[in-house]
Amino acid sequence: MAGAVKVRKSADFERLVCKSLTAQRSGRAAQVEVYNVSSGYVFGVGENMLDRLEDDKYAYRRKINHYYPFQDEGEWELGKFLVENLTQAQITKFLKLKWFNNHARPSFTTKDNLLDWMDSLPCFTEWQVSKIEFSGYKTIYPIEPIWRDALDVVKQLFSDPIFANHMMFVPHHVDVGNQHEYGDYMSADMAWKIQDHLPIGATQVPIILGSDETPVTRLTGGLEMHPVFITIGNIDSEVCSKATLRAWRCIAYMPIVKFRVHPDYQSILQAWLWHKCMDLVCANLKAAAAEGCFMPDPFRFICYVFTPLVAHVCDLPEATMIAAVAKNASPLTMATQEHFGDGILHPPPAKALNLSGVHMPYWRDWIYACPSVFLAGKILHTCFKFFADHPLKWVKETVGAYELDTRITHVKQMTGREYRDIQRTIVASIAGAVSPRFICAIRGLVDFTYLAQHPVHSPQSLQAMTQALSDFHTFKDAIVAAEARKGKKGVKEDFFIPKLELMQSFEGTIRRLGTLMQFSADTTERLLITHSSLVNAMHAEDEDVTIANPALSWVSRILPDEVKSVHGPRPVHDHFLKGILSGDALTAFQLNVTPDYKSLSPAEIRTKYTLPDFDHTLTDFIRHSSLASDEHTCWDPKYGRFQVWNKFRLQLHSAFQPWVIMPSRVVQAYPPSDDFPLGNCDTILIDGPGMDGNITSYVAQVRLIFQPTIRQGSDVELPSYLSNPLLYVQYFRFVSRPELMMWTVERVYTHDANGHHHRHGAVVRLTDATHAVELIPEYGEAVEKSMTSATCSESYERFFLNNFADKESYHAFSTEFV
């Protein structure tokens, strides 16, 4: 196009270089990233959101007082709290409290004064209230949606400098080892297909909508509102997934009104109303999707933008309403209730069948929009809530609720997210209490959930995900045989579950739109909490509202100088900078500067930590290390002193994205105590020489973290292998259990010179540890009643290596460890 400059932001290229170098260092296959060269042109320079903020007529005052017209931050927070949480009448009562007779009053003395000050704050997109009438139908309350122009909100998001280092502007293919990787939307197939239909130089700003049927309620009158949120697919999914980073914005509160009609027509009229309101809010977005518009990006470059709808995040009932299909039909395919759970991927709708009666859905004239595509799979609703509603109930019916609760609560590190925690441990926990085929069916669904959560997909991971779902359908007869699936009328032999049908579409959705985690419903549900009080502030208690200044949209943001200091997601603490590094520099370790015990003798360690062979194992370590390194020492461990720690931190790079540093994991090695009579010690993977001389992985429990010390004034020097922290560990060996498709380990025992039988221990270097792992006891048919979570890890002999502990462990044990 005339006047276009064919350039692309340096941020995209810098990100590519960073990822490629990190991937090379991690030993990962070479990454090649190819950009669409006919997209993302620049058409001039304009103002980004921060420039517009500083153009405000009171900007000169805010250079002196950032919180103008408020006196300081404290008064600003008070005003924000009052407007967000109280009605206008309640604000007036608050400001008239006698408490202010003896305490300083805020600068705003009336509610009108406060609201005027809010109106003086920088304004980007104004809220407005429109009255809608349905010809021939009456409602109990007037139909008044509160909304703002979605295109204006998109312009604000697209030009927000907060996200400058976390945005992608052009479609690109990522190939790792000649395999296409699917990450965010811009790396998926649909981004390229849409780009092929756009003018040369155009920039896609993919629209992601989110809504939830959970209403927010006005304090008076009982009026319920249905919130709608928006974000753009250019922003990294990692940023979008954190509600506190404000990559999602509220664009509307749809009224949920009662029509004066027969109850049979209530839901269809409400659906008509919702789509009509969405038409109003998204009208300019749809025009921009078809014709394009110009808007500046965070770098102030003006782009020729098109706004296709690529996803609408919602739950299943709402997806059915959006797709305008009947409740017994899939919103994505031609399948109806009798096809749910048959394990077959049905084709997308090709003709008007199973419709609900909504003849003008909001997406009908949104170019490139199709509900079979933009109603993408939702991990929260389709997987986690499905697990709670169905597989968990099947397990309870078979194992018994009490027995299941006993098995699961004995596993450590439950985080409070109950159903996800149960899913994390359920496969190993039910072993022995149900048939192997039953376990395989449940494992197929858990495998599917974990694979669907990958932040980056490859053809192999997609094939594995599809196979996991197929495994469930292969073994689901065991669930019927156990009479575990029950309904109101007793045992059910069918699997007519709508979410099982939705799972069949996950692979196609990922290929078209990218990873499903960028469309997580977790974020929109958290946003409901933060926006539930906004209606009260915008909708006056005792008067009609024609226009509400979006003070609260600015209030929910931050002031100019604070904006400049925000750099996206909160970084994790990087122990690779100052910690202890493994030999390949892929693992970092951190110990507290001050040990828990500054000087213990071998005898004190043997007694305190119940390690009778400590001296012998340390002597063996010194002997082998001296032979391997040719460093000899006259230091005698029998008379040595040792620093001891109760825990250390282990940090890795992401198994999916090697350039991402993961939060560190704590590995504990506490001695016996009143709370943990047998000690509280975690398990790790360590690298060591195998029978064939090659390096292999072992599972071991850390019983002691220590380092030898030299007495002051001594002329003895420690060799290098004793100059860094060491671990005393007790080994497990792998046991073959192919019927469960799980790694199983058991404790290793040895006999000493006196014929005593005890666990096989050894001393290894701290840097030999590669992963923190979780073991779950093999309980058998029933858990011993005397067992507790504090003793079970020391009381059982055989354990399952839980590869479902977290997503990173799952990926590592499915690829690297194998």
mmCIF file of N, CA, C and O in Angstrom, residues 1 74 119 220 245 266 319 335 357 416 467 528 604 612 616 675 677 743:
data_model
loop_
_atom_site.group_PDB
_atom_site.id
_atom_site.type_symbol
_atom_site.label_atom_id
_atom_site.label_comp_id
_atom_site.label_asym_id
_atom_site.label_seq_id
_atom_site.Cartn_x
_atom_site.Cartn_y
_atom_site.Cartn_z
ATOM 1 N N MET A 1 0.840 -1.187 0.000
ATOM 2 C CA MET A 1 0.000 0.000 0.000
ATOM 3 C C MET A 1 0.880 1.244 0.000
ATOM 4 O O MET A 1 1.989 1.257 0.537
ATOM 5 N N GLY A 74 -2.907 7.809 49.738
ATOM 6 C CA GLY A 74 -3.889 7.324 50.699
ATOM 7 C C GLY A 74 -5.283 7.824 50.400
ATOM 8 O O GLY A 74 -6.257 7.059 50.458
ATOM 9 N N ASP A 119 -14.414 12.025 37.445
ATOM 10 C CA ASP A 119 -14.652 12.415 36.046
ATOM 11 C C ASP A 119 -13.464 13.159 35.453
ATOM 12 O O ASP A 119 -13.298 13.209 34.231
ATOM 13 N N THR A 220 -29.707 -2.757 44.512
ATOM 14 C CA THR A 220 -31.134 -2.552 44.691
ATOM 15 C C THR A 220 -31.860 -2.983 43.434
ATOM 16 O O THR A 220 -31.332 -2.909 42.338
ATOM 17 N N LEU A 245 -2.500 -8.536 35.591
ATOM 18 C CA LEU A 245 -1.757 -7.756 34.599
ATOM 19 C C LEU A 245 -2.689 -6.993 33.664
ATOM 20 O O LEU A 245 -2.229 -6.253 32.796
ATOM 21 N N GLN A 266 -38.863 -17.915 27.823
ATOM 22 C CA GLN A 266 -37.975 -17.022 28.551
ATOM 23 C C GLN A 266 -36.521 -17.113 28.070
ATOM 24 O O GLN A 266 -35.870 -16.113 27.776
ATOM 25 N N ALA A 319 -21.791 -21.639 25.417
ATOM 26 C CA ALA A 319 -21.340 -21.945 24.065
ATOM 27 C C ALA A 319 -22.507 -22.412 23.201
ATOM 28 O O ALA A 319 -22.612 -22.063 22.017
ATOM 29 N N ALA A 335 -22.761 -33.498 15.933
ATOM 30 C CA ALA A 335 -23.156 -34.516 16.904
ATOM 31 C C ALA A 335 -24.316 -34.046 17.769
ATOM 32 O O ALA A 335 -24.405 -32.875 18.141
ATOM 33 N N GLY A 357 -33.319 -21.281 17.724
ATOM 34 C CA GLY A 357 -34.316 -20.257 17.429
ATOM 35 C C GLY A 357 -33.748 -18.858 17.369
ATOM 36 O O GLY A 357 -34.458 -17.905 17.033
ATOM 37 N N GLY A 416 -4.650 -26.936 47.761
ATOM 38 C CA GLY A 416 -5.900 -26.258 48.062
ATOM 39 C C GLY A 416 -6.815 -26.174 46.854
ATOM 40 O O GLY A 416 -7.999 -25.932 47.002
ATOM 41 N N GLN A 467 -4.393 -40.106 21.246
ATOM 42 C CA GLN A 467 -4.303 -41.510 21.662
ATOM 43 C C GLN A 467 -4.788 -41.687 23.094
ATOM 44 O O GLN A 467 -5.432 -42.688 23.422
ATOM 45 N N LEU A 528 -14.474 -11.919 37.118
ATOM 46 C CA LEU A 528 -15.815 -11.682 37.657
ATOM 47 C C LEU A 528 -15.742 -11.119 39.072
ATOM 48 O O LEU A 528 -16.535 -10.262 39.457
ATOM 49 N N GLU A 604 26.796 -37.255 66.131
ATOM 50 C CA GLU A 604 25.567 -36.464 66.263
ATOM 51 C C GLU A 604 24.670 -36.644 65.044
ATOM 52 O O GLU A 604 23.435 -36.719 65.163
ATOM 53 N N PRO A 612 22.810 -44.877 60.629
ATOM 54 C CA PRO A 612 23.901 -45.654 61.239
ATOM 55 C C PRO A 612 25.091 -45.870 60.305
ATOM 56 O O PRO A 612 26.210 -46.084 60.782
ATOM 57 N N HIS A 616 30.403 -44.883 56.985
ATOM 58 C CA HIS A 616 30.829 -45.833 55.955
ATOM 59 C C HIS A 616 30.550 -45.289 54.555
ATOM 60 O O HIS A 616 31.409 -45.372 53.658
ATOM 61 N N ASP A 675 6.266 -33.980 65.035
ATOM 62 C CA ASP A 675 5.294 -33.965 63.943
ATOM 63 C C ASP A 675 5.582 -35.041 62.902
ATOM 64 O O ASP A 675 4.665 -35.590 62.294
ATOM 65 N N PRO A 677 7.654 -38.286 63.065
ATOM 66 C CA PRO A 677 8.480 -39.183 63.897
ATOM 67 C C PRO A 677 9.524 -39.968 63.108
ATOM 68 O O PRO A 677 10.504 -40.437 63.693
ATOM 69 N N TRP A 743 5.654 -45.843 36.243
ATOM 70 C CA TRP A 743 6.935 -46.187 36.850
ATOM 71 C C TRP A 743 6.698 -46.560 38.303
ATOM 72 O O TRP A 743 6.070 -45.832 39.061
#
